[in-house]
Amino acid sequence: MRCSPGQLLRAHCSSWTRNGNGRWSAAHRRLAVIAAAAACTVTLAGCVTPAFNTSSYRQKTQESASEMAGLVGTARLAASAYLQGKLYSATADTIVSDAENDAGDIVTQWTSVQPPTAQAENIMSKAQTLLSDTSDQLTALRIAVRKGDRQQIGSLLTKLGPAIPKLKKLAAAG
Amino acid sequence: MSPLKLALGVMTAIGGFVDIGNLVTSGITGARFGMALTWAIILGTVGMTVYGEMAGRVAAVGGRAVFHSVRERLGPRVGLVNLTSSFVLSLLTLSAEIGGVALVLQLATGINYLLWVPLVGLFVWLVIYRAPFMLIENVFGMMGLGLIIFIIALFKLPVDWHGLWVGATHPWVPSSEPHSTYWFYAVSLYGACLVPYQVLFFSSGGREESWTTKSIPQMRMNAVVGFPLGGLLSIAIMASMIPIYSSLNVNVSHLGQIALPVAASVGLVGLIFALIGFFAATFAAAAEAALSAGYAVAQFFGWTWGKMHEPRAAAQFHVVCLASIIAATGFILTTIDPITVTLVSVVLGAVAIPLTYFPVLVVANDEEYMGKWVNGRLSNVLGSVFLVIMVLASVVTLPLLFITKAGH
Amino acid sequence: MTGSRATDTSGTQPGSQAGGQAGGQAGGGEARNEFWLEQLFIDRVIIANDNRSVGMVDDIELSVEDEPRIVAFLCGPLAFGARLRDRLGLWWASIGHRMRLTSDDQPVRIPVSLLAVLDHRGAWLSVSSDEAGPQRLHDWLEENVVGRLPGSKKKT
């Protein structure tokens, strides 16, 4: 972000929250506090907090793996329901695409965390392949579902099957 | 009152009870907490029944519109604060519903929901502007009954009925979840049942349909039978998530995930019913939220309001509705996630519930307006108990929202 | 907060300004009268005989000749702004001021001679909304926005 929330707030304040004398009235101060609170919330909500030690890095990895397992589960359910003729391709496509997008977000957020220690780097090298491979396979699954390539969907389902226990193991152990 | 008409009213009340808020919160909590939060839906449904009956009675007696009373009872300044918060929340709910309709259309067609959003906004406006009031209530209410498929799905899914019952009767916080998250989602379920605009909509809608005291039995049936059955649908949606998602630790965050258990168990026909139900429930709620935004503002300022007038006569009312729809459509077009908007809207709604519900309790107690239809002891005891609960929930909700970062 | 405020409007003085809070302020006999006036009139919707709302009673106009009589109901943004007080009230009133046809500072007046029935639901007029006087916001929106949409004259 090029402009910090503080800068934004100051820019706004100078233009509309001061009265003629350059003094802040009570109402304007209240407004400024509300605006600052809103800005903080927006900023905090959008950021990944950094990891300061091995255990917090491990925890982030576990959370990412757990969420990824849920996404794979959803995508597999949708894809197999599609193969059994229980879902329209449009619906299956939407569900798998959502899972794929979420998986991409998880990988991006997780890789953006700097491993703080050598141990954490160790965790990273173990988890990275699994997380990014799973994400790639979800992309492949989305492509296959959109094309309606049943054979490809079948083979991807078999491939994705073992990913869930692996991710769950990672989520439990880190 | 013919039994057929009574049944029709109850059915539309069932379909009309559920909206995007119920769908999303039931879906999320079922996958994450099992049945542990069933009590929150029951609490919200009973509250809605008590206050819905009161609002309907106020409308039938024809005393006054809710926001006429708000202004008289609270004075111009506090009344204006009340109006502003109710209006903003109606806008937020409207945004969530418009986003919800667009997401349903994406599930049905595969076309990105953002392309649907402007069309949905236009359609909502056309319905408000041209369609008869009864159409919104009856047609969409009946289509909303498609959601009964979730109850059917429960019988086809590998459901552990004993487990469901144990979960519902032992509402403890799961060990995997912090207490704050549990209470956050409890508030979200309760807030999804008691939406702030709803009493406003019922009381004004009764006037639109020119209710009289003769309509009170029908209205009572709708509230006392229809709403609890609507709450039952919410519980069925919650329960149907469990056999599919709980073993996988899935975080439900998309509408498609909520339809998936039905498709997986009943098949394509089930999916079609679920999507029709989703569409009707969200679309009707969108129209109701937009109308409520118009009702609130127009009543507060003493403008001609409602669809019973030709649009020209109620010019300000229609402009407020139109502007609300444009604002909500624009908000969803910023690509903000409609599911997040839904969650935030039901939770902030829980904060604002006392604002619109309290005046209804006051008016329903006023013998001058209500005559022999004034609140009885049962209504007052229940109404007061719920008012306390509403205020408590309203106080704890914002801290919960921040502590849990909206449920993460 | 005072009950009544002396103004230099021609031969009239606005009644109470206090809205719903006046009850707590009731001290002497005068304040008691205001309390009653408000209970009866303030925040009651004004409805014309074509069932359209004309406004909400924000204030009343009293004659000062002989015994005080209610001459008119006052409504619209100018009257409402005065009740809001503070900067918000000024701002509100200034919007109303801009919407006025003339440059005077009078709120919208509904003379009591137009009144047919006054009950707990509202003040019912014996004339149509057009005869009750121009409503700037409504008329402008009707002419420029809603009136231009197809089907705006048909009931649904």
mmCIF file of C-alpha atoms in Angstrom, chain C residues 63-136:
data_model
loop_
_atom_site.group_PDB
_atom_site.id
_atom_site.type_symbol
_atom_site.label_atom_id
_atom_site.label_comp_id
_atom_site.label_asym_id
_atom_site.label_seq_id
_atom_site.Cartn_x
_atom_site.Cartn_y
_atom_site.Cartn_z
ATOM 1 C CA SER C 63 -52.733 33.595 17.349
ATOM 2 C CA VAL C 64 -51.940 36.148 20.028
ATOM 3 C CA GLU C 65 -55.179 38.128 19.764
ATOM 4 C CA ASP C 66 -57.593 37.554 22.662
ATOM 5 C CA GLU C 67 -57.266 34.003 23.815
ATOM 6 C CA PRO C 68 -54.479 31.989 22.191
ATOM 7 C CA ARG C 69 -55.860 29.820 19.413
ATOM 8 C CA ILE C 70 -54.159 27.315 17.208
ATOM 9 C CA VAL C 71 -54.130 28.799 13.746
ATOM 10 C CA ALA C 72 -52.025 26.366 11.809
ATOM 11 C CA PHE C 73 -49.872 23.258 11.917
ATOM 12 C CA LEU C 74 -46.300 23.843 10.864
ATOM 13 C CA CYS C 75 -44.254 21.152 9.135
ATOM 14 C CA GLY C 76 -41.455 20.566 6.655
ATOM 15 C CA PRO C 77 -37.692 20.848 7.068
ATOM 16 C CA LEU C 78 -37.764 24.383 8.506
ATOM 17 C CA ALA C 79 -40.037 23.359 11.356
ATOM 18 C CA PHE C 80 -38.245 20.053 11.881
ATOM 19 C CA GLY C 81 -34.819 21.729 11.816
ATOM 20 C CA ALA C 82 -35.876 24.058 14.596
ATOM 21 C CA ARG C 83 -36.712 21.050 16.751
ATOM 22 C CA LEU C 84 -33.380 19.373 16.115
ATOM 23 C CA ARG C 85 -31.421 22.307 17.533
ATOM 24 C CA ASP C 86 -27.635 22.667 17.323
ATOM 25 C CA ARG C 87 -25.726 22.627 14.110
ATOM 26 C CA LEU C 88 -27.670 19.677 12.738
ATOM 27 C CA GLY C 89 -30.876 21.673 13.109
ATOM 28 C CA LEU C 90 -29.406 24.703 11.377
ATOM 29 C CA TRP C 91 -28.158 22.547 8.579
ATOM 30 C CA TRP C 92 -31.506 20.852 8.263
ATOM 31 C CA ALA C 93 -33.343 24.144 8.219
ATOM 32 C CA SER C 94 -30.986 25.569 5.622
ATOM 33 C CA ILE C 95 -31.854 22.710 3.279
ATOM 34 C CA GLY C 96 -35.492 23.536 3.845
ATOM 35 C CA HIS C 97 -34.743 27.177 3.224
ATOM 36 C CA ARG C 98 -33.220 26.410 -0.138
ATOM 37 C CA MET C 99 -36.231 24.418 -1.177
ATOM 38 C CA ARG C 100 -38.666 27.219 -0.395
ATOM 39 C CA LEU C 101 -40.315 29.019 -3.273
ATOM 40 C CA THR C 102 -39.906 32.376 -1.597
ATOM 41 C CA SER C 103 -37.087 33.789 0.449
ATOM 42 C CA ASP C 104 -39.023 33.971 3.726
ATOM 43 C CA ASP C 105 -38.194 31.778 6.687
ATOM 44 C CA GLN C 106 -41.675 30.396 7.300
ATOM 45 C CA PRO C 107 -42.156 26.653 7.538
ATOM 46 C CA VAL C 108 -44.890 24.921 5.571
ATOM 47 C CA ARG C 109 -48.255 25.999 7.037
ATOM 48 C CA ILE C 110 -51.393 23.923 7.123
ATOM 49 C CA PRO C 111 -54.197 26.211 8.394
ATOM 50 C CA VAL C 112 -56.511 24.519 10.889
ATOM 51 C CA SER C 113 -59.444 25.635 8.773
ATOM 52 C CA LEU C 114 -58.534 22.742 6.464
ATOM 53 C CA LEU C 115 -58.792 20.235 9.273
ATOM 54 C CA ALA C 116 -61.687 17.786 9.227
ATOM 55 C CA VAL C 117 -60.899 15.262 11.955
ATOM 56 C CA LEU C 118 -58.155 15.007 14.531
ATOM 57 C CA ASP C 119 -57.683 11.610 16.110
ATOM 58 C CA HIS C 120 -54.921 9.479 17.548
ATOM 59 C CA ARG C 121 -53.927 8.306 14.094
ATOM 60 C CA GLY C 122 -53.424 11.702 12.560
ATOM 61 C CA ALA C 123 -54.804 15.020 11.437
ATOM 62 C CA TRP C 124 -57.226 14.435 8.581
ATOM 63 C CA LEU C 125 -57.778 17.309 6.171
ATOM 64 C CA SER C 126 -60.966 18.138 4.273
ATOM 65 C CA VAL C 127 -59.033 19.047 1.124
ATOM 66 C CA SER C 128 -56.782 17.176 -1.282
ATOM 67 C CA SER C 129 -53.003 17.214 -0.993
ATOM 68 C CA ASP C 130 -52.755 19.654 -3.921
ATOM 69 C CA GLU C 131 -55.127 22.082 -2.256
ATOM 70 C CA ALA C 132 -53.212 21.877 1.022
ATOM 71 C CA GLY C 133 -50.361 23.740 -0.579
ATOM 72 C CA PRO C 134 -47.239 23.027 -2.612
ATOM 73 C CA GLN C 135 -44.851 20.368 -1.362
ATOM 74 C CA ARG C 136 -41.566 21.277 -2.904
#
